[in-house]
Amino acid sequence: MNSRTLDTSPTAGPTAALDTASACWLKTLDRLERTTMADPAIRALQRGIRSLPLGGMRDLLRGRPLGHPVHPVLVQVPIGCWLSASVLDCVPGTHHATTTLTAVGLAGVAPAAVAGWADWADLPPEQARVGLVHAASNVFAVACYAASLTARLRGRSARGRLWALSGMAAVAVSGALGGHVAYRQAVGAHASA
């Protein structure tokens, strides 16, 4: 006999759909963690990044003085600017503000990316695989926001908004991947030197 009772509440459908989507997402990430196809490229990239003569800057980029990685702090600039621009895109007369926010977000990408690569260079294979897809999603997001800024500066605000929406979707995927690495795969602060 089945001991489960039928849930007839109004939230049963959406909850079941969310559970199914979550299970599918986690299954996909588990497969990604086990896929070794990109491992030779990952090892070469990691060696290359670790060989850069960064000196004490490496510890700063990895957040050792703070006691936690600095990458999650730095990503707040581009994400915050781009999310704010998306909100303001719904408000008439905010073209200059959305253009400025898009540009400032793009300017904030480099420090966040450099810190992310510094962290990524020391990750074990399972985490590095997900981290590489996280980085690829970020590259796509930056390309979308660069196209958005170009369109906005040329007076094509509708096209700029569409590029920004595509970029925000990529940022959402990237954030989910980054969250997976940080929380589910338990990447945290690097040990003090």
XYZ file of C-alpha atoms in Angstrom:
193
model
C 0.000 0.000 0.000
C 1.255 3.455 -0.876
C 1.623 5.570 2.266
C 1.867 8.867 0.374
C -1.210 11.038 0.437
C -2.361 13.037 -2.529
C -1.430 16.700 -2.110
C -4.302 18.756 -3.480
C -3.081 22.129 -2.222
C -2.783 24.987 -4.733
C 1.023 24.895 -4.430
C 1.376 21.178 -5.146
C 1.784 21.648 -8.912
C 4.424 24.393 -8.773
C 6.300 22.650 -5.965
C 6.406 19.376 -7.880
C 7.598 21.187 -11.012
C 10.323 22.956 -9.024
C 11.414 19.670 -7.438
C 11.621 18.065 -10.884
C 13.600 20.990 -12.332
C 15.944 20.973 -9.340
C 16.564 17.236 -9.643
C 17.274 17.624 -13.377
C 19.687 20.545 -12.726
C 21.577 18.613 -10.030
C 21.761 15.511 -12.215
C 23.210 17.614 -15.040
C 25.777 19.127 -12.670
C 26.712 15.690 -11.353
C 27.354 14.561 -14.941
C 29.414 17.689 -15.591
C 31.515 17.004 -12.492
C 32.335 13.505 -13.808
C 33.014 14.459 -17.442
C 36.768 14.280 -18.055
C 36.781 15.471 -21.664
C 38.099 18.971 -20.840
C 40.580 17.830 -18.170
C 43.746 18.243 -20.304
C 42.766 21.842 -21.148
C 41.781 22.501 -17.536
C 45.126 21.226 -16.229
C 47.027 23.345 -18.761
C 45.007 26.462 -17.890
C 45.448 25.882 -14.179
C 49.217 25.404 -14.563
C 49.416 28.557 -16.662
C 47.515 30.637 -14.110
C 49.526 29.251 -11.183
C 52.769 30.072 -13.026
C 51.933 33.780 -13.365
C 54.362 35.845 -11.259
C 51.726 37.463 -9.062
C 53.677 37.409 -5.801
C 51.644 38.733 -2.874
C 48.870 39.792 -5.244
C 47.836 36.129 -5.517
C 46.970 36.035 -1.791
C 45.051 39.296 -2.122
C 43.119 38.006 -5.160
C 42.275 34.831 -3.273
C 41.065 36.780 -0.239
C 43.532 35.508 2.340
C 43.662 38.866 4.199
C 39.849 38.748 4.464
C 39.660 35.100 5.458
C 37.354 34.303 2.526
C 37.486 34.422 -1.274
C 37.229 37.923 -2.731
C 35.618 36.810 -6.020
C 32.070 36.622 -4.565
C 32.493 40.154 -3.212
C 33.739 41.573 -6.504
C 30.981 40.036 -8.629
C 28.481 42.229 -6.803
C 29.508 45.213 -8.959
C 28.628 43.799 -12.385
C 25.650 41.798 -11.143
C 24.255 44.702 -9.151
C 24.699 47.167 -11.998
C 23.166 44.870 -14.575
C 20.219 43.881 -12.400
C 19.592 47.554 -11.617
C 19.756 48.379 -15.326
C 17.183 45.650 -16.016
C 14.837 47.134 -13.414
C 15.303 50.645 -14.795
C 14.682 49.372 -18.327
C 11.047 49.076 -17.197
C 10.938 52.748 -16.163
C 10.409 55.379 -18.862
C 13.073 58.051 -19.248
C 15.965 56.116 -17.703
C 18.016 55.532 -20.870
C 21.096 57.363 -19.580
C 20.986 55.567 -16.232
C 20.682 52.119 -17.808
C 23.504 52.874 -20.223
C 25.718 54.050 -17.356
C 24.893 51.008 -15.220
C 25.626 48.668 -18.107
C 29.011 50.334 -18.669
C 29.949 50.320 -14.978
C 28.995 46.643 -14.785
C 31.302 45.889 -17.694
C 34.102 47.839 -16.005
C 33.655 45.719 -12.876
C 34.070 42.432 -14.726
C 37.884 42.385 -14.948
C 38.656 42.466 -11.188
C 35.988 39.837 -10.500
C 37.245 37.605 -13.308
C 40.894 37.858 -12.255
C 39.986 36.927 -8.673
C 37.829 34.060 -9.939
C 40.623 32.660 -12.111
C 43.064 32.911 -9.179
C 40.673 30.796 -7.076
C 39.898 28.403 -9.927
C 43.556 27.600 -10.611
C 43.795 25.522 -7.417
C 40.480 23.681 -7.599
C 40.340 19.874 -7.856
C 39.027 18.423 -11.142
C 35.320 18.083 -10.234
C 35.106 21.689 -9.089
C 37.329 22.977 -11.906
C 35.014 21.409 -14.502
C 31.977 23.242 -13.146
C 34.085 26.375 -12.688
C 35.090 26.337 -16.346
C 31.438 26.225 -17.432
C 30.772 29.045 -14.922
C 33.494 31.091 -16.648
C 32.106 30.304 -20.112
C 28.667 31.475 -19.023
C 30.261 34.669 -17.739
C 32.002 35.228 -21.079
C 28.634 34.900 -22.805
C 27.062 37.335 -20.311
C 29.821 39.892 -20.877
C 29.413 39.573 -24.651
C 25.667 40.185 -24.283
C 26.209 43.237 -22.094
C 28.867 44.604 -24.453
C 26.350 44.235 -27.299
C 23.716 45.867 -25.082
C 25.978 48.836 -24.358
C 26.845 49.214 -28.036
C 23.161 49.182 -28.999
C 22.266 51.668 -26.259
C 25.047 54.048 -27.305
C 23.793 53.882 -30.894
C 20.291 54.825 -29.783
C 18.830 51.343 -30.208
C 17.476 50.986 -26.695
C 15.029 48.164 -27.516
C 17.864 46.078 -28.926
C 19.981 47.023 -25.901
C 17.248 45.760 -23.575
C 17.005 42.447 -25.441
C 20.774 41.931 -25.215
C 20.623 42.811 -21.532
C 17.889 40.230 -20.912
C 20.018 37.585 -22.631
C 22.961 38.666 -20.503
C 20.904 38.489 -17.330
C 19.842 34.933 -18.201
C 23.524 34.004 -18.622
C 24.339 35.711 -15.303
C 21.612 33.646 -13.622
C 23.068 30.394 -15.004
C 26.557 31.502 -14.048
C 25.423 32.393 -10.537
C 23.804 28.998 -10.122
C 27.021 27.320 -11.271
C 29.135 29.495 -8.978
C 26.797 28.761 -6.087
C 27.108 25.057 -6.829
C 30.906 25.245 -6.656
C 30.886 27.366 -3.499
C 28.174 25.592 -1.539
C 27.393 22.123 -2.866
C 31.028 21.374 -3.677
C 32.121 23.267 -0.542
C 34.835 25.534 -1.937
C 35.728 28.075 0.716
C 38.624 30.146 1.894
C 42.134 29.019 1.078
C 44.293 28.089 4.019
C 46.567 30.826 5.304
C 50.117 30.661 4.048
